[in-house]
Short mmCIF file of C-alpha atoms in Angstrom, two decimals:
data_model
loop_
_atom_site.label_atom_id
_atom_site.label_comp_id
_atom_site.label_asym_id
_atom_site.label_seq_id
_atom_site.Cartn_x
_atom_site.Cartn_y
_atom_site.Cartn_z
CA MET A 1 180.36 51.28 -12.09
CA SER A 2 178.30 49.04 -9.78
CA LEU A 3 179.18 50.41 -6.36
CA LEU A 4 177.25 48.94 -3.44
CA VAL A 5 177.43 49.72 0.27
CA VAL A 6 175.69 47.73 2.99
CA GLY A 7 176.10 48.88 6.57
CA LEU A 8 174.71 50.07 9.86
CA SER A 9 175.47 53.13 11.95
CA HIS A 10 174.33 55.11 14.96
CA ARG A 11 171.54 56.46 12.73
CA SER A 12 170.09 53.05 11.90
CA ALA A 13 170.92 50.86 14.90
CA PRO A 14 171.01 51.16 18.68
CA VAL A 15 174.42 51.30 20.31
CA SER A 16 173.87 47.87 21.85
CA VAL A 17 173.69 46.35 18.34
CA LEU A 18 176.69 48.37 17.11
CA GLU A 19 178.69 47.11 20.08
CA ARG A 20 177.95 43.49 19.29
CA ALA A 21 178.58 43.99 15.56
CA SER A 22 181.95 45.72 15.99
CA LEU A 23 184.81 44.20 13.98
CA ALA A 24 188.35 43.71 15.21
CA ALA A 25 191.19 44.41 12.76
CA ASP A 26 191.82 40.75 11.95
CA THR A 27 188.08 40.19 11.47
CA GLN A 28 187.94 43.10 9.02
CA ALA A 29 190.75 41.54 6.99
CA LYS A 30 188.93 38.20 6.88
CA LEU A 31 185.70 39.94 5.87
CA LEU A 32 187.46 41.66 2.96
CA GLN A 33 189.02 38.42 1.76
CA ASP A 34 185.72 36.54 1.99
CA THR A 35 183.90 39.34 0.17
CA LEU A 36 186.33 39.10 -2.74
CA ALA A 37 185.89 35.35 -2.77
CA ALA A 38 182.12 35.82 -3.12
CA GLU A 39 180.85 35.68 -6.69
CA PRO A 40 179.15 39.11 -7.03
CA ALA A 41 182.10 41.21 -5.75
CA THR A 42 185.34 42.18 -7.51
CA GLU A 43 186.54 44.82 -5.03
CA ALA A 44 185.88 45.44 -1.33
CA ALA A 45 186.64 47.89 1.48
CA VAL A 46 185.46 48.11 5.09
CA LEU A 47 184.87 51.36 6.96
CA ALA A 48 184.58 50.44 10.64
CA THR A 49 184.47 53.14 13.33
CA CYS A 50 183.03 53.37 16.82
CA ASN A 51 179.61 54.24 15.39
CA ARG A 52 179.45 52.67 11.92
CA ILE A 53 180.28 49.45 10.09
CA GLU A 54 180.06 49.64 6.31
CA LEU A 55 181.08 47.18 3.60
CA TYR A 56 181.76 48.70 0.16
CA ALA A 57 182.03 46.52 -2.93
CA ASP A 58 182.06 46.65 -6.72
CA VAL A 59 179.39 44.12 -7.70
CA ASP A 60 177.97 42.88 -10.99
CA LYS A 61 174.50 42.08 -9.60
CA PHE A 62 172.56 44.29 -7.19
CA HIS A 63 170.21 41.80 -5.51
CA ALA A 64 172.82 39.07 -5.22
CA GLY A 65 175.35 41.62 -3.98
CA VAL A 66 173.05 42.89 -1.22
CA ALA A 67 172.24 39.37 -0.07
CA GLU A 68 175.90 38.30 -0.09
CA LEU A 69 177.29 41.41 1.64
CA SER A 70 174.57 41.30 4.29
CA THR A 71 175.25 37.64 4.99
CA LEU A 72 178.99 38.28 5.26
CA LEU A 73 178.46 41.18 7.68
CA ALA A 74 176.29 38.96 9.86
CA GLN A 75 178.75 36.07 9.78
CA HIS A 76 181.79 38.15 10.70
CA SER A 77 180.07 40.37 13.25
CA GLY A 78 178.52 37.45 15.09
CA VAL A 79 175.06 39.04 15.01
CA GLY A 80 172.47 36.82 13.37
CA LEU A 81 171.24 37.91 9.95
CA ASP A 82 167.61 38.00 11.08
CA GLU A 83 168.52 40.29 13.94
CA LEU A 84 170.88 42.45 11.89
CA THR A 85 168.62 42.94 8.87
CA PRO A 86 166.25 45.60 10.32
CA TYR A 87 169.23 47.87 11.07
CA LEU A 88 171.02 47.58 7.72
CA TYR A 89 170.92 50.24 5.03
CA VAL A 90 171.78 49.86 1.37
CA HIS A 91 173.10 52.46 -1.08
CA TYR A 92 173.86 51.78 -4.75
CA GLU A 93 175.89 53.58 -7.42
CA ASP A 94 175.49 57.39 -7.17
CA ARG A 95 173.67 57.13 -3.83
CA ALA A 96 176.57 55.09 -2.46
CA VAL A 97 179.03 57.75 -3.63
CA HIS A 98 176.86 60.46 -2.07
CA HIS A 99 176.78 58.54 1.20
CA LEU A 100 180.56 58.14 1.48
CA PHE A 101 181.21 61.76 0.54
CA SER A 102 178.71 62.87 3.19
CA VAL A 103 180.42 60.64 5.72
CA ALA A 104 183.83 62.08 4.77
CA CYS A 105 182.56 65.61 5.36
CA GLY A 106 181.22 64.74 8.79
CA LEU A 107 177.58 65.19 7.78
CA ASP A 108 176.71 61.67 8.91
CA SER A 109 178.82 61.72 12.08
CA MET A 110 177.47 61.57 15.58
CA VAL A 111 178.90 65.06 16.01
CA VAL A 112 178.51 67.01 12.76
CA GLY A 113 181.71 68.22 11.15
CA GLU A 114 184.13 66.13 13.19
CA GLY A 115 187.32 65.56 11.25
CA GLN A 116 188.52 62.25 12.68
CA ILE A 117 186.44 60.35 10.13
CA LEU A 118 188.93 61.40 7.42
CA GLY A 119 191.66 59.45 9.17
CA GLN A 120 189.39 56.45 9.45
CA ILE A 121 188.55 56.60 5.73
CA LYS A 122 192.26 56.83 4.96
CA ASP A 123 192.87 53.75 7.14
CA ALA A 124 190.09 51.86 5.34
CA LEU A 125 191.67 52.65 1.98
CA ALA A 126 195.15 51.67 3.19
CA ARG A 127 193.78 48.35 4.47
CA GLY A 128 192.12 47.62 1.13
CA GLN A 129 195.31 48.48 -0.74
CA GLU A 130 197.47 46.37 1.57
CA LEU A 131 195.20 43.35 1.18
CA HIS A 132 194.75 44.02 -2.57
CA THR A 133 190.96 44.14 -2.22
CA ALA A 134 190.60 47.75 -3.36
CA GLY A 135 190.85 48.06 -7.13
CA ARG A 136 190.35 50.97 -9.48
CA LEU A 137 186.81 51.90 -8.42
CA LEU A 138 187.34 51.86 -4.65
CA ASN A 139 190.76 53.49 -4.92
CA ASP A 140 189.23 56.34 -6.92
CA LEU A 141 186.20 56.54 -4.62
CA PHE A 142 188.06 56.68 -1.31
CA GLN A 143 190.75 59.02 -2.64
CA GLN A 144 188.04 61.35 -3.88
CA ALA A 145 186.17 61.09 -0.57
CA LEU A 146 189.30 62.25 1.25
CA ARG A 147 189.62 65.22 -1.09
CA VAL A 148 185.93 66.10 -0.68
CA GLY A 149 186.22 65.96 3.10
CA LYS A 150 189.29 68.20 3.10
CA ARG A 151 187.55 70.61 0.74
CA ALA A 152 184.52 70.81 3.03
CA HIS A 153 186.70 71.66 6.02
CA SER A 154 188.79 74.23 4.14
CA GLU A 155 186.00 76.00 2.22
CA THR A 156 183.23 76.08 4.82
CA GLY A 157 182.76 76.55 8.54
CA ILE A 158 181.68 72.95 9.09
CA ASP A 159 184.23 72.76 11.92
CA ARG A 160 182.21 75.43 13.70
CA ALA A 161 178.96 73.57 13.07
CA GLY A 162 180.17 70.64 15.09
CA GLN A 163 182.78 69.71 17.66
CA SER A 164 185.01 66.74 18.18
CA LEU A 165 183.43 63.85 20.00
CA VAL A 166 186.01 64.31 22.76
CA THR A 167 185.18 67.99 23.24
CA PHE A 168 181.48 67.28 23.31
CA GLY A 169 182.01 64.44 25.79
CA LEU A 170 183.98 66.74 28.11
CA GLN A 171 181.20 69.28 27.89
CA GLN A 172 178.73 66.67 29.04
CA LEU A 173 181.02 65.66 31.90
CA ALA A 174 181.24 69.30 32.92
CA ALA A 175 177.42 69.29 33.19
CA GLY A 176 176.91 72.81 31.93
CA ALA A 177 180.04 74.36 33.37
CA ASP A 178 182.80 75.76 31.19
CA PRO A 179 184.95 72.69 30.32
CA GLY A 180 188.16 74.71 30.65
CA LEU A 181 187.32 75.91 34.13
CA TRP A 182 185.93 72.53 35.13
CA ALA A 183 189.02 70.56 34.01
CA ARG A 184 191.68 73.05 35.09
CA GLY A 185 194.08 71.57 37.61
CA LYS A 186 192.53 68.09 37.53
CA ARG A 187 194.39 64.81 37.08
CA ALA A 188 193.42 62.71 34.09
CA LEU A 189 193.92 59.08 33.14
CA VAL A 190 193.75 58.18 29.42
CA ILE A 191 193.44 54.47 28.64
CA GLY A 192 194.55 53.60 25.12
CA ALA A 193 197.01 55.26 22.77
CA GLY A 194 195.18 55.07 19.43
CA SER A 195 193.86 57.98 17.38
CA MET A 196 190.82 58.70 19.59
CA SER A 197 192.78 58.36 22.83
CA SER A 198 195.52 60.61 21.44
CA LEU A 199 192.90 63.20 20.49
CA ALA A 200 191.43 62.94 24.00
CA ALA A 201 194.84 63.42 25.63
CA ALA A 202 195.63 66.44 23.45
CA THR A 203 192.22 67.97 24.14
CA LEU A 204 192.60 67.47 27.89
CA ALA A 205 196.06 69.06 27.78
CA ARG A 206 194.72 72.12 25.96
CA THR A 207 191.76 72.29 28.32
CA GLY A 208 194.13 72.79 31.23
CA VAL A 209 194.39 69.59 33.24
CA ALA A 210 197.46 69.47 35.45
CA GLU A 211 198.50 65.89 34.81
CA ILE A 212 197.81 63.11 32.31
CA ALA A 213 198.72 59.46 32.83
CA VAL A 214 198.56 57.30 29.70
CA ALA A 215 198.02 53.55 30.02
CA ASN A 216 198.27 51.23 27.05
CA ARG A 217 198.88 47.54 26.52
CA THR A 218 201.94 48.44 24.43
CA ARG A 219 204.10 50.61 26.68
CA ALA A 220 206.06 52.07 23.75
CA ARG A 221 202.92 53.59 22.21
CA ALA A 222 201.97 55.16 25.53
CA GLU A 223 205.45 56.65 25.82
CA ARG A 224 205.24 58.09 22.29
CA LEU A 225 201.96 59.79 23.13
CA VAL A 226 203.45 61.17 26.35
CA GLU A 227 206.39 62.59 24.41
CA ILE A 228 204.03 64.33 21.99
CA LEU A 229 202.10 65.85 24.90
CA ARG A 230 205.28 67.12 26.52
CA GLN A 231 206.41 68.79 23.29
CA GLY A 232 203.14 70.67 22.76
CA ASP A 233 203.58 74.43 22.52
CA ASP A 234 200.14 75.24 23.91
CA THR A 235 200.34 73.23 27.13
CA THR A 236 202.48 72.70 30.22
CA VAL A 237 200.77 69.48 31.29
CA ARG A 238 202.72 66.86 33.21
CA ALA A 239 202.46 63.62 31.25
CA ARG A 240 203.66 60.12 32.08
CA ALA A 241 203.19 56.60 30.76
CA VAL A 242 202.01 53.78 33.03
CA GLU A 243 201.50 50.06 32.66
CA MET A 244 197.98 48.70 32.22
CA SER A 245 198.53 46.78 35.42
CA ALA A 246 198.81 50.12 37.25
CA VAL A 247 195.38 51.37 36.15
CA GLY A 248 193.81 50.37 39.48
CA ASP A 249 196.27 52.53 41.40
CA GLU A 250 195.87 55.41 38.95
CA LEU A 251 192.11 55.37 39.44
CA THR A 252 192.60 56.29 43.09
CA ARG A 253 194.38 59.50 42.01
CA ALA A 254 192.45 60.48 38.87
CA ASP A 255 189.63 63.01 38.59
CA ILE A 256 188.90 62.30 34.90
CA VAL A 257 189.19 59.02 33.01
CA VAL A 258 188.90 58.75 29.23
CA SER A 259 188.99 55.26 27.76
CA CYS A 260 189.07 54.19 24.12
CA THR A 261 190.75 50.87 23.41
CA GLY A 262 190.18 48.09 20.92
CA SER A 263 189.32 45.63 23.67
CA THR A 264 186.40 43.28 23.09
CA GLY A 265 185.68 43.13 26.84
CA LEU A 266 185.37 45.63 29.68
CA VAL A 267 188.52 47.48 30.64
CA LEU A 268 187.03 49.02 33.80
CA THR A 269 184.44 47.05 35.74
CA ALA A 270 182.05 48.69 38.16
CA ASP A 271 183.59 46.73 41.03
CA ALA A 272 187.11 47.95 40.17
CA LEU A 273 185.87 51.54 40.07
CA ALA A 274 184.05 51.15 43.37
CA ASP A 275 187.19 49.69 44.95
CA ALA A 276 189.27 52.62 43.68
CA LEU A 277 186.85 55.08 45.28
CA GLY A 278 186.54 53.05 48.46
CA THR A 279 182.79 52.65 48.08
CA THR A 280 180.21 50.15 46.85
CA LEU A 281 177.62 49.95 44.12
CA ASP A 282 174.30 51.56 44.95
CA ALA A 283 171.07 49.66 44.37
CA PRO A 284 169.62 50.25 40.89
CA ALA A 285 167.57 53.43 40.77
CA GLU A 286 164.84 54.64 38.47
CA THR A 287 166.33 56.23 35.36
CA PRO A 288 165.36 59.90 34.93
CA ALA A 289 165.33 61.97 31.78
CA VAL A 290 168.36 64.23 31.66
CA ALA A 291 168.71 67.23 29.35
CA LEU A 292 172.02 67.35 27.49
CA ALA A 293 173.15 70.27 25.37
CA PRO A 294 172.29 69.58 21.72
CA ILE A 295 174.86 70.04 18.98
CA PRO A 296 174.40 70.47 15.24
CA ALA A 297 173.64 67.24 13.41
CA PRO A 298 172.54 66.50 9.87
CA ALA A 299 168.85 66.14 9.19
CA ASP A 300 168.08 63.34 6.79
CA VAL A 301 171.43 63.11 4.99
CA ASP A 302 170.14 60.76 2.30
CA GLN A 303 167.62 58.62 4.14
CA HIS A 304 169.16 55.23 4.72
CA ALA A 305 167.82 53.40 1.75
CA ALA A 306 166.40 49.99 1.10
CA TRP A 307 166.72 46.49 2.36
CA VAL A 308 166.49 43.82 -0.30
CA GLU A 309 164.47 40.81 0.71
CA ASN A 310 163.33 37.97 -1.55
CA GLY A 311 164.59 39.84 -4.61
CA SER A 312 162.70 43.10 -4.03
CA ALA A 313 163.84 46.43 -2.61
CA THR A 314 161.72 47.94 0.13
CA SER A 315 162.17 51.25 1.88
CA ALA A 316 163.25 51.11 5.49
CA PRO A 317 160.80 52.74 7.92
CA GLN A 318 161.77 56.26 8.87
CA ALA A 319 161.53 57.58 12.40
CA PRO A 320 159.82 60.97 12.79
CA ALA A 321 162.23 63.85 13.26
CA ALA A 322 162.23 65.73 16.56
CA PRO A 323 161.49 69.49 16.50
CA ALA A 324 164.73 71.21 15.57
CA ALA A 325 164.53 74.06 18.06
CA ALA A 326 163.73 72.01 21.16
CA PRO A 327 166.46 70.62 23.44
CA ARG A 328 166.77 66.87 23.20
CA ARG A 329 165.54 65.02 26.32
CA VAL A 330 167.57 61.86 26.54
CA THR A 331 167.63 58.98 28.95
CA LEU A 332 170.90 58.61 30.82
CA PRO A 333 171.71 56.30 33.70
CA ALA A 334 170.87 57.96 36.99
CA GLN A 335 173.91 59.83 38.27
CA SER A 336 174.81 60.54 41.84
CA ALA A 337 173.28 63.71 43.24
CA GLY A 338 176.39 64.43 45.30
CA PRO A 339 179.72 65.90 44.18
CA VAL A 340 181.46 64.14 41.28
CA LYS A 341 184.64 62.44 42.47
CA LEU A 342 185.40 60.63 39.23
CA ALA A 343 184.25 61.67 35.73
CA LEU A 344 184.31 58.85 33.16
CA LEU A 345 184.23 59.32 29.38
CA ASP A 346 183.93 56.06 27.41
CA LEU A 347 184.56 56.59 23.70
CA ALA A 348 185.07 52.92 22.82
CA MET A 349 182.88 50.63 20.76
CA PRO A 350 182.28 48.10 22.20
CA ARG A 351 182.32 49.94 25.50
CA ASP A 352 185.36 49.91 27.79
CA ILE A 353 183.61 50.98 30.99
CA ASP A 354 180.91 49.00 32.77
CA GLY A 355 177.56 50.77 32.39
CA ALA A 356 176.80 49.94 36.02
CA ALA A 357 179.43 52.51 37.03
CA HIS A 358 176.65 55.11 37.18
CA ARG A 359 175.46 53.40 40.38
CA ILE A 360 178.67 54.28 42.20
CA ASP A 361 178.33 57.27 44.50
CA GLY A 362 180.40 60.19 43.16
CA VAL A 363 180.79 58.83 39.61
CA ARG A 364 179.53 60.51 36.44
CA LEU A 365 179.66 58.38 33.26
CA VAL A 366 179.22 59.61 29.69
CA ASP A 367 179.48 57.06 26.90
CA ILE A 368 178.88 56.72 23.16
CA GLU A 369 175.20 55.93 23.62
CA SER A 370 174.43 59.05 25.64
CA LEU A 371 176.46 61.19 23.21
CA ALA A 372 174.53 59.73 20.28
CA ASP A 373 171.22 60.58 21.93
CA ALA A 374 172.35 64.08 22.84
CA SER A 375 173.53 64.89 19.34
CA ALA A 376 170.44 63.63 17.46
CA ASP A 377 167.98 65.87 15.65
CA ALA A 378 169.74 69.13 16.50
CA PRO A 379 169.32 72.24 14.33
CA MET A 380 171.17 72.49 11.04
CA ALA A 381 173.76 75.19 10.45
CA ALA A 382 174.17 77.22 7.25
CA ASP A 383 177.64 75.70 6.93
CA VAL A 384 176.08 72.26 6.61
CA ASP A 385 174.04 73.46 3.63
CA GLN A 386 177.26 74.65 1.98
CA VAL A 387 178.82 71.25 2.52
CA ARG A 388 175.76 69.55 1.03
CA THR A 389 176.26 71.61 -2.13
CA ILE A 390 179.91 70.58 -2.29
CA VAL A 391 178.94 66.93 -1.88
CA ALA A 392 176.33 67.13 -4.66
CA ASP A 393 178.81 68.76 -7.06
CA GLU A 394 181.52 66.22 -6.25
CA VAL A 395 179.16 63.28 -6.69
CA ALA A 396 178.25 64.54 -10.17
CA ALA A 397 181.92 65.06 -11.04
CA PHE A 398 182.86 61.60 -9.77
CA GLY A 399 180.11 59.96 -11.78
CA ALA A 400 181.15 61.79 -14.95
CA ALA A 401 184.79 60.81 -14.44
CA GLN A 402 183.89 57.16 -13.89
CA ARG A 403 181.71 57.06 -17.00
CA ALA A 404 184.47 58.68 -19.04
CA ALA A 405 186.97 56.18 -17.65
CA HIS A 406 184.68 53.36 -18.74
CA VAL A 407 185.13 54.28 -22.42
CA ALA A 408 188.90 54.86 -22.17
CA PRO A 409 189.93 51.19 -22.65
CA THR A 410 187.76 51.03 -25.78
CA VAL A 411 189.43 54.16 -27.18
CA VAL A 412 192.88 52.73 -26.40
CA ALA A 413 191.94 49.44 -28.07
CA LEU A 414 190.70 51.34 -31.13
CA ARG A 415 193.93 53.29 -31.45
CA THR A 416 195.95 50.11 -30.93
CA MET A 417 194.03 48.46 -33.76
CA ALA A 418 194.63 51.50 -36.00
CA ALA A 419 198.37 51.42 -35.22
CA ASP A 420 198.46 47.73 -36.15
CA VAL A 421 196.72 48.49 -39.45
CA VAL A 422 199.26 51.23 -40.23
CA ALA A 423 202.16 48.95 -39.36
CA GLY A 424 200.75 46.20 -41.57
CA GLU A 425 200.26 48.53 -44.56
CA ILE A 426 203.77 49.96 -44.23
CA ALA A 427 205.18 46.44 -44.15
CA ARG A 428 203.19 45.60 -47.30
CA LEU A 429 204.50 48.80 -48.96
CA ASP A 430 208.07 47.76 -48.16
CA GLY A 431 207.48 44.53 -50.05
CA ARG A 432 206.05 46.28 -53.08
CA LEU A 433 208.55 49.18 -53.15
CA PRO A 434 211.82 47.78 -51.77
CA ASP A 435 213.88 50.56 -53.32
CA LEU A 436 212.49 53.30 -51.07
CA ASP A 437 215.24 54.98 -49.07
CA GLU A 438 214.87 55.60 -45.32
CA LYS A 439 213.80 59.25 -45.74
CA GLN A 440 211.06 58.38 -48.24
CA ARG A 441 209.85 55.49 -46.12
CA ALA A 442 209.73 57.66 -42.98
CA GLU A 443 207.76 60.39 -44.80
CA ILE A 444 205.18 57.91 -46.11
CA THR A 445 204.85 56.30 -42.67
CA GLN A 446 204.32 59.68 -41.00
CA THR A 447 201.74 60.70 -43.60
CA VAL A 448 199.69 57.52 -43.12
CA ARG A 449 199.79 57.92 -39.34
CA ARG A 450 198.63 61.55 -39.58
CA VAL A 451 195.69 60.53 -41.80
CA VAL A 452 194.62 57.82 -39.33
CA ASP A 453 195.04 60.13 -36.31
CA LYS A 454 192.95 62.86 -37.93
CA LEU A 455 190.20 60.42 -38.82
CA LEU A 456 190.08 59.05 -35.27
CA HIS A 457 190.54 62.32 -33.40
CA ALA A 458 187.01 63.73 -33.61
CA PRO A 459 185.10 60.50 -32.86
CA THR A 460 187.35 59.51 -29.94
CA VAL A 461 187.21 62.97 -28.35
CA ARG A 462 183.46 63.13 -28.85
CA VAL A 463 182.85 59.64 -27.45
CA LYS A 464 184.74 60.59 -24.26
CA GLN A 465 182.57 63.69 -23.90
CA LEU A 466 179.37 61.75 -24.48
CA ALA A 467 180.45 58.95 -22.15
CA SER A 468 180.73 61.39 -19.23
CA GLU A 469 177.01 62.11 -19.45
CA PRO A 470 174.34 59.94 -17.78
CA GLY A 471 173.75 56.84 -19.87
CA GLY A 472 177.00 57.45 -21.72
CA ALA A 473 178.35 53.95 -21.13
CA GLY A 474 176.46 52.81 -24.24
CA TYR A 475 178.77 54.82 -26.49
CA ALA A 476 181.68 52.54 -25.63
CA ASP A 477 179.56 49.55 -26.66
CA ALA A 478 178.66 51.26 -29.93
CA LEU A 479 182.33 51.98 -30.64
CA ARG A 480 183.26 48.35 -30.10
CA GLU A 481 180.49 47.23 -32.44
CA LEU A 482 181.25 49.76 -35.20
CA PHE A 483 184.95 48.93 -35.32
CA ASP A 484 184.56 45.23 -34.49
CA LEU A 485 186.98 45.50 -31.57
CA ASP A 486 187.99 42.32 -29.81
CA PRO A 487 186.39 42.38 -26.29
CA GLN A 488 189.43 40.53 -24.93
CA THR A 489 191.69 43.36 -26.12
CA VAL A 490 189.51 45.94 -24.34
CA ALA A 491 189.49 43.82 -21.17
CA ALA A 492 193.27 43.49 -21.33
CA VAL A 493 193.63 47.28 -21.40
CA SER A 494 191.33 47.54 -18.36
CA ARG A 495 193.31 44.93 -16.43
CA ALA A 496 196.60 46.64 -17.22
CA ASP A 497 195.22 49.91 -15.86
CA LEU A 498 193.76 48.21 -12.80
CA ASN A 499 197.03 46.46 -11.96
CA ASP A 500 199.11 49.62 -12.19
CA PRO A 501 200.89 49.63 -8.78
CA ASN A 502 200.98 53.43 -8.73
CA ARG A 503 197.27 53.90 -9.33
CA GLY A 504 195.32 55.27 -6.39
CA ARG A 505 198.34 55.63 -4.13
CA SER A 506 198.66 58.88 -2.24
#
């Protein structure tokens, strides 16, 4: 196993860089294809969310792999390599496994314990399978990551340690008030009908808003989301679908707007918002420090590792951690001191809503950047420690399973060779004793096979056990040498297993 991940996230890069580096769906597909075309990589998968972009690959050379994957990320993101390099982190082999499992459990999320990341990991795996860039290693890795994440949520209280990004965003919009009381009876506009927008709409409905309008470029998707909202047992919200062209009119009626689309440009400009409110942009004001309620976040979940430059690995500089018990003072755009007429929650990356909207009288804007600041360096919960233990155990189990799988083709090749030897000897016996009847021949054949199986049983079982231990890959090499196995035969067994269409499918 030579698993390598190169990426950047809200922990290593400012939101402004993440915005510029975001990858559209077609760009992700091209990145995967180009990664496979690169010499060091044999498998590839991309995990791209609103606050992380990570490229996973099975590589045969570490230094060359890091250089190639970093270059590809820069090329496809449009951010120059020199600018991107300081924000990249690198994880290799077991540390890469540990990183993905931590991500799957929500330990590395902007809001600890959020469960939406599992859906995004599932999408990343499905994309790799569809494009045939995810082979045996990445199929096993991502499938296991999904199981680890589900285990963490079912066996611990990690859901209590954190909240969904939507819920936390609504809390910040409520500015200290109870979100349920604050949102009750309000009219909401949700722009987008993807997974995050759907979560936002469902959360708003449960919170108690009176009406939700859903706008999406594809009207059918907006209508499907509206139908789901209407069928909810825990809400009586009035829901309707609208055209994107009607967003301007809807802004004049809305109290809350949540936007999360895949657009590469602004969906709501400051001028459009000012027009909807019948006002103008205020002059830029000095930006004050605003206290936002902290939420649990992981402290140092595997420090983002090393950047390889000129053939040597160097540790990335680590920022000092803030005191865990103190509220986080974060810098937000200055908000109007008067009553809030329109509350805006921008969950998109890159952003959907013009940052200058904070200069409009009566507007309160909360976006990914302010949420990232508010959630940083918050106290750890006991549940997070439990999840860390689960992750450590699962990483060890995954490594053992991969090492054991490494020796399996050699064992299969050995048994295939033994079967060929038996078949050859039985054929030779037939030539020397042609008068044997079928019963006698069958008994002799069975006896020879039993002898061979008994001789091979102990060494093959033992080599699988030894191979699961650290450094156990060498036992497969020893087996090939001792029995003079053809490397091409072993490789053929591996390819047959890798090309199994049912492998890794859920």
